[in-house]
Tab-separated table of C-alpha atoms and ligand atoms in Angstrom:
chain	number	residue	atom	x	y	z
W	1	MET	CA	-18.102	156.495	93.139
W	2	PRO	CA	-16.297	159.766	93.547
W	3	GLU	CA	-18.276	162.722	94.500
W	4	ALA	CA	-19.906	164.445	91.467
W	5	THR	CA	-17.883	167.692	90.862
W	6	VAL	CA	-20.203	169.477	88.429
W	7	VAL	CA	-23.908	168.930	89.191
W	8	ALA	CA	-26.626	170.829	87.376
W	9	ARG	CA	-30.364	170.139	87.861
W	10	SER	CA	-33.220	171.431	85.697
W	11	LEU	CA	-31.000	174.148	84.162
W	12	THR	CA	-33.117	176.500	82.009
W	13	TYR	CA	-31.765	179.774	80.496
W	14	ARG	CA	-34.133	182.211	78.739
W	15	VAL	CA	-33.454	185.452	76.973
W	16	GLY	CA	-36.637	187.238	76.175
W	17	ASP	CA	-38.822	184.747	74.323
W	18	ALA	CA	-35.974	182.554	73.482
W	19	THR	CA	-35.186	179.447	75.599
W	20	LEU	CA	-31.506	178.741	74.933
W	21	VAL	CA	-31.124	175.905	77.470
W	22	ALA	CA	-34.276	173.932	78.416
W	23	GLY	CA	-34.364	171.752	81.574
W	24	VAL	CA	-30.856	170.227	81.340
W	25	ASP	CA	-29.508	167.955	83.966
W	26	PHE	CA	-25.796	167.397	83.889
W	27	GLU	CA	-23.049	165.792	85.900
W	28	ALA	CA	-19.196	165.406	85.565
W	29	THR	CA	-17.091	163.782	88.110
W	30	HIS	CA	-13.418	163.875	89.187
W	31	GLY	CA	-11.167	162.060	86.731
W	32	GLU	CA	-13.658	162.294	83.885
W	33	LEU	CA	-13.573	163.966	80.462
W	34	VAL	CA	-17.123	164.753	79.195
W	35	ALA	CA	-17.565	165.922	75.687
W	36	VAL	CA	-20.604	168.190	74.727
W	37	ILE	CA	-21.487	167.867	71.071
W	38	GLY	CA	-24.348	169.079	68.911
W	39	PRO	CA	-25.107	171.372	65.888
W	40	ASN	CA	-24.465	175.145	65.784
W	41	GLY	CA	-26.895	176.884	67.937
W	42	ALA	CA	-27.772	173.867	70.092
W	43	GLY	CA	-26.914	175.718	73.321
W	44	LYS	CA	-23.549	174.149	74.018
W	45	SER	CA	-21.744	177.479	74.830
W	46	THR	CA	-24.718	178.753	76.847
W	47	LEU	CA	-24.634	175.471	78.794
W	48	LEU	CA	-20.878	175.767	79.471
W	49	ASN	CA	-21.269	179.360	80.595
W	50	LEU	CA	-24.164	178.312	83.007
W	51	LEU	CA	-22.032	175.409	84.400
W	52	ALA	CA	-19.086	177.737	84.880
W	53	GLY	CA	-21.223	180.383	86.710
W	54	ASN	CA	-20.743	182.935	83.972
W	55	LEU	CA	-24.444	183.028	83.433
W	56	ARG	CA	-27.112	182.840	86.071
W	57	PRO	CA	-29.759	180.111	85.200
W	58	THR	CA	-33.392	181.398	84.811
W	59	GLU	CA	-34.292	178.141	86.561
W	60	GLY	CA	-32.369	175.287	88.243
W	61	HIS	CA	-28.937	175.426	89.833
W	62	VAL	CA	-25.338	174.438	89.382
W	63	LEU	CA	-23.113	172.975	92.174
W	64	LEU	CA	-19.294	172.989	91.625
W	65	ASP	CA	-17.785	170.899	94.350
W	66	GLY	CA	-20.831	171.478	96.358
W	67	VAL	CA	-20.806	175.219	95.912
W	68	ASP	CA	-23.821	176.760	94.385
W	69	THR	CA	-22.561	179.047	91.554
W	70	SER	CA	-25.354	181.577	92.188
W	71	ASP	CA	-24.122	182.153	95.716
W	72	ALA	CA	-20.327	181.959	95.066
W	73	LEU	CA	-18.060	184.939	95.105
W	74	PRO	CA	-16.055	185.493	91.873
W	75	GLY	CA	-12.782	184.688	93.708
W	76	ASP	CA	-14.140	181.406	95.034
W	77	LEU	CA	-15.370	180.425	91.426
W	78	ALA	CA	-11.810	181.425	90.044
W	79	LEU	CA	-10.270	178.791	92.428
W	80	LEU	CA	-12.849	176.107	91.483
W	81	ARG	CA	-13.101	176.334	87.746
W	82	SER	CA	-11.303	177.749	84.714
W	83	MET	CA	-12.762	178.171	81.219
W	84	LEU	CA	-11.638	178.585	77.724
W	85	THR	CA	-14.284	180.605	75.896
W	86	GLN	CA	-14.975	180.426	72.185
W	87	ARG	CA	-13.917	184.001	71.484
W	88	GLU	CA	-11.317	185.800	73.684
W	89	PRO	CA	-10.946	189.293	72.276
W	90	ILE	CA	-7.790	190.590	73.828
W	91	ASP	CA	-7.206	194.086	72.401
W	92	ILE	CA	-4.424	195.212	74.804
W	93	PRO	CA	-1.038	194.315	73.222
W	94	TYR	CA	-0.195	191.639	75.796
W	95	THR	CA	2.443	189.174	74.889
W	96	ALA	CA	1.493	185.462	74.835
W	97	ALA	CA	3.375	185.000	78.153
W	98	GLN	CA	1.438	187.834	79.796
W	99	VAL	CA	-1.874	186.243	78.566
W	100	VAL	CA	-0.952	182.999	80.318
W	101	GLN	CA	0.148	184.846	83.468
W	102	ILE	CA	-3.413	186.412	83.658
W	103	GLY	CA	-4.464	182.929	84.568
W	104	ARG	CA	-2.341	182.860	87.655
W	105	PHE	CA	-3.899	186.050	89.211
W	106	PRO	CA	-5.983	184.274	91.720
W	107	HIS	CA	-2.834	182.526	92.938
W	108	ARG	CA	0.625	183.791	93.531
W	109	ARG	CA	2.265	184.330	90.212
W	110	ASP	CA	4.872	181.763	89.594
W	111	ALA	CA	6.891	181.323	86.523
W	112	ALA	CA	6.939	177.533	86.708
W	113	ALA	CA	3.205	177.103	86.279
W	114	VAL	CA	3.232	179.477	83.340
W	115	ALA	CA	6.190	177.729	81.649
W	116	GLU	CA	4.665	174.240	82.195
W	117	ALA	CA	1.347	175.282	80.672
W	118	MET	CA	3.071	176.933	77.656
W	119	GLU	CA	5.233	173.759	77.248
W	120	SER	CA	2.201	171.471	77.281
W	121	THR	CA	0.465	173.482	74.615
W	122	ASP	CA	3.507	173.959	72.480
W	123	THR	CA	3.350	177.718	72.782
W	124	THR	CA	6.692	178.465	74.487
W	125	GLN	CA	8.005	179.821	71.217
W	126	PHE	CA	5.239	182.484	71.113
W	127	ALA	CA	6.038	183.832	74.695
W	128	ALA	CA	7.317	187.238	73.542
W	129	ARG	CA	4.996	187.553	70.659
W	130	ILE	CA	2.043	190.000	70.875
W	131	TYR	CA	-1.059	187.750	71.339
W	132	ALA	CA	-3.182	189.664	68.850
W	133	THR	CA	-0.679	188.932	66.082
W	134	LEU	CA	-0.908	185.135	66.482
W	135	SER	CA	-2.979	183.034	64.196
W	136	GLY	CA	-6.423	181.869	65.394
W	137	GLY	CA	-5.119	178.450	66.254
W	138	GLU	CA	-2.024	179.739	67.913
W	139	GLN	CA	-4.253	182.082	70.040
W	140	THR	CA	-6.355	179.241	71.079
W	141	ARG	CA	-3.387	177.235	72.302
W	142	VAL	CA	-2.079	180.249	74.256
W	143	SER	CA	-5.560	180.712	75.823
W	144	LEU	CA	-5.575	177.071	76.638
W	145	ALA	CA	-2.210	177.509	78.400
W	146	ARG	CA	-3.821	180.331	80.434
W	147	VAL	CA	-6.584	177.870	81.474
W	148	LEU	CA	-4.183	175.082	82.337
W	149	ALA	CA	-2.015	177.421	84.415
W	150	GLN	CA	-4.844	178.069	86.707
W	151	ASP	CA	-4.706	174.465	88.008
W	152	THR	CA	-8.396	174.364	88.904
W	153	PRO	CA	-10.181	171.110	89.841
W	154	ILE	CA	-12.880	171.841	87.090
W	155	VAL	CA	-11.957	172.809	83.539
W	156	PHE	CA	-14.380	173.957	80.886
W	157	LEU	CA	-13.186	174.142	77.263
W	158	ASP	CA	-15.417	175.531	74.572
W	159	GLU	CA	-14.271	174.262	71.146
W	160	PRO	CA	-10.505	174.210	72.077
W	161	THR	CA	-9.697	172.269	68.867
W	162	THR	CA	-11.821	173.879	66.208
W	163	ALA	CA	-9.192	176.175	64.780
W	164	LEU	CA	-6.214	173.709	65.195
W	165	ASP	CA	-4.396	171.555	62.747
W	166	VAL	CA	-4.835	167.724	63.203
W	167	ALA	CA	-1.554	167.362	65.103
W	168	HIS	CA	-2.314	170.128	67.529
W	169	GLN	CA	-5.941	168.873	67.869
W	170	GLU	CA	-4.605	165.586	69.055
W	171	ARG	CA	-2.053	167.232	71.338
W	172	VAL	CA	-4.776	169.430	72.950
W	173	MET	CA	-7.120	166.409	73.395
W	174	ARG	CA	-4.345	164.330	74.982
W	175	GLU	CA	-3.612	167.192	77.267
W	176	ALA	CA	-7.277	167.524	78.168
W	177	VAL	CA	-7.409	163.745	79.051
W	178	ARG	CA	-4.128	164.103	81.090
W	179	VAL	CA	-5.728	166.858	83.070
W	180	SER	CA	-8.920	164.912	83.682
W	181	ARG	CA	-6.731	162.057	84.972
W	182	GLN	CA	-5.288	164.270	87.662
W	183	HIS	CA	-8.502	163.836	89.464
W	184	ARG	CA	-10.049	166.838	87.864
W	185	ALA	CA	-13.251	167.205	85.778
W	186	VAL	CA	-12.926	168.334	82.245
W	187	VAL	CA	-16.023	169.304	80.199
W	188	VAL	CA	-15.192	170.133	76.535
W	189	VAL	CA	-17.363	171.277	73.645
W	190	LEU	CA	-16.236	169.552	70.395
W	191	HIS	CA	-17.402	169.612	66.804
W	192	ASP	CA	-15.161	166.736	65.835
W	193	LEU	CA	-17.290	163.702	66.588
W	194	ASN	CA	-14.292	161.390	66.191
W	195	SER	CA	-12.191	163.306	68.559
W	196	ALA	CA	-15.097	162.938	71.083
W	197	ALA	CA	-15.343	159.276	70.196
W	198	ILE	CA	-11.659	158.668	70.917
W	199	HIS	CA	-11.063	160.835	73.871
W	200	ALA	CA	-14.262	161.360	75.877
W	201	ASP	CA	-15.346	159.103	78.711
W	202	ARG	CA	-18.837	160.259	78.219
W	203	ILE	CA	-20.627	162.312	75.473
W	204	VAL	CA	-23.573	164.593	75.906
W	205	LEU	CA	-25.578	165.405	72.722
W	206	MET	CA	-27.396	168.676	72.569
W	207	ASN	CA	-30.074	169.829	70.240
W	208	GLN	CA	-32.222	172.975	70.415
W	209	GLY	CA	-31.307	173.686	74.021
W	210	ALA	CA	-31.997	170.200	75.360
W	211	VAL	CA	-29.806	167.153	76.003
W	212	VAL	CA	-31.034	164.468	73.580
W	213	ALA	CA	-28.574	161.735	74.541
W	214	GLY	CA	-25.826	161.053	77.100
W	215	GLY	CA	-23.591	158.143	77.810
W	216	LEU	CA	-20.607	156.192	76.443
W	217	PRO	CA	-19.446	157.253	72.924
W	218	SER	CA	-20.790	154.002	71.527
W	219	ASP	CA	-24.240	154.728	73.000
W	220	VAL	CA	-24.473	158.361	71.820
W	221	LEU	CA	-22.812	158.078	68.377
W	222	GLN	CA	-25.657	156.251	66.637
W	223	GLN	CA	-26.002	156.923	63.006
W	224	ASP	CA	-29.756	157.492	63.038
W	225	LEU	CA	-29.673	159.760	65.996
W	226	LEU	CA	-26.774	161.768	64.432
W	227	THR	CA	-28.464	161.893	61.092
W	228	THR	CA	-31.598	163.375	62.683
W	229	VAL	CA	-29.921	165.870	64.992
W	230	TYR	CA	-27.396	167.152	62.461
W	231	ALA	CA	-29.850	167.012	59.476
W	232	GLN	CA	-27.129	165.356	57.623
W	233	PRO	CA	-26.754	161.699	56.477
W	234	MET	CA	-24.195	160.056	58.640
W	235	VAL	CA	-22.738	156.587	58.931
W	236	VAL	CA	-21.121	155.029	62.010
W	237	VAL	CA	-18.572	152.134	61.679
W	238	ASP	CA	-16.078	150.572	63.942
W	239	HIS	CA	-12.742	152.371	64.325
W	240	PRO	CA	-10.137	150.309	62.500
W	241	PHE	CA	-7.903	149.938	65.619
W	242	ARG	CA	-9.488	151.619	68.594
W	243	ASP	CA	-12.414	150.415	70.642
W	244	CYS	CA	-14.726	153.225	69.685
W	245	PRO	CA	-17.033	154.297	66.845
W	246	LEU	CA	-15.840	156.104	63.768
W	247	VAL	CA	-18.308	158.657	62.275
W	248	LEU	CA	-18.508	159.658	58.657
W	249	THR	CA	-20.799	161.760	56.493
W	250	ALA	CA	-22.834	159.555	54.157
W	251	ASP	CA	-24.053	161.578	51.228
W	252	ARG	CA	-24.212	159.244	48.321
W	253	SER	CA	-24.725	161.797	45.568
W	254	PRO	CA	-21.776	162.066	43.245
W	255	ARG	CA	-19.370	165.027	43.448
W	256	THR	CA	-20.369	167.852	41.172
Z	301	ADP	P1	-23.766	176.674	70.369
Z	301	ADP	O1	-22.572	176.946	71.233
Z	301	ADP	O2	-24.336	175.292	70.615
Z	301	ADP	O3	-23.508	176.891	68.924
Z	301	ADP	P2	-25.062	178.807	71.772
Z	301	ADP	O4	-25.181	178.329	73.118
Z	301	ADP	O5	-23.913	179.865	71.457
Z	301	ADP	O6	-25.027	177.663	70.761
Z	301	ADP	O7	-26.367	179.601	71.428
Z	301	ADP	C1	-27.614	178.883	71.335
Z	301	ADP	C2	-28.624	179.791	70.634
Z	301	ADP	O8	-29.000	180.911	71.329
Z	301	ADP	C3	-28.197	180.188	69.269
Z	301	ADP	O9	-29.197	180.099	68.318
Z	301	ADP	C4	-27.892	181.684	69.517
Z	301	ADP	O10	-27.956	182.417	68.342
Z	301	ADP	C5	-28.843	181.983	70.622
Z	301	ADP	N1	-28.342	183.127	71.525
Z	301	ADP	C6	-27.138	183.099	72.125
Z	301	ADP	N2	-27.025	184.228	72.912
Z	301	ADP	C7	-28.262	184.873	72.785
Z	301	ADP	C8	-28.752	185.975	73.364
Z	301	ADP	N3	-28.149	186.753	74.249
Z	301	ADP	N4	-30.062	186.345	72.964
Z	301	ADP	C9	-30.769	185.567	72.084
Z	301	ADP	N5	-30.337	184.469	71.526
Z	301	ADP	C10	-29.067	184.096	71.916
Z	302	MG	MG1	-20.690	177.622	70.928
């Protein structure tokens, strides 16, 4: 077994009276893509920010390649992990290429890493465009290029595919898998359960700040569990040509 790259123990995060993350244990190893799923407000983004060291846990701790995030210097964290956040307000009129170059600041800036990251996210054609004028999905792809350009051993992606058309969703997920296969650890928050089913090595299902299930896609994507957690009738069938589940909503009432 390779060394666990992301290890979190008994992670709890409270704000005032609210417990956003409650006693979560989490691991992700080199070479692995782990998807985090769960309803809106389940605590997925808070968990990712705790794992990435952007938030300090109220209780528990996070180790990234053995380094406790609470003790790490920002510069050390920047070399260990990169993160695509859900919202990246960039008000300064940077071009797309400049946004990607920001990712290289902890390293020496080199054009090759930037060009490669833009190529792999299909954003080369936006290089000279002002980032703020790109569509939501285009901005996400440029932000993803910024994350990829950092070449960190650990990559956190918060809903990288939510604003994308199906072709770019697939492209981004294939890219995320490719990155994980470079002996890196990729943790990605997804809303698309089928994308998680197809691409993730493991899935972690969150609800109300807690992890309610974790394991292989076929273990976690159970229709009764999903129906309960999402408060939405769901059905799970076999994918027609892949060795993974296919998840569908299952309301039986006629269209009105
Ligand atoms: P998810 O990413 O799964 O949709 P989040 O981790 O963003 O959920 O948020 C979890 C819950 O915590 C949500 O109900 C959200 O409204 C709440 N929340 C997030 N940040 C704060 C905060 N600073 N203070 C209080 N509640 C917060
Ligand atoms: Mg979120």
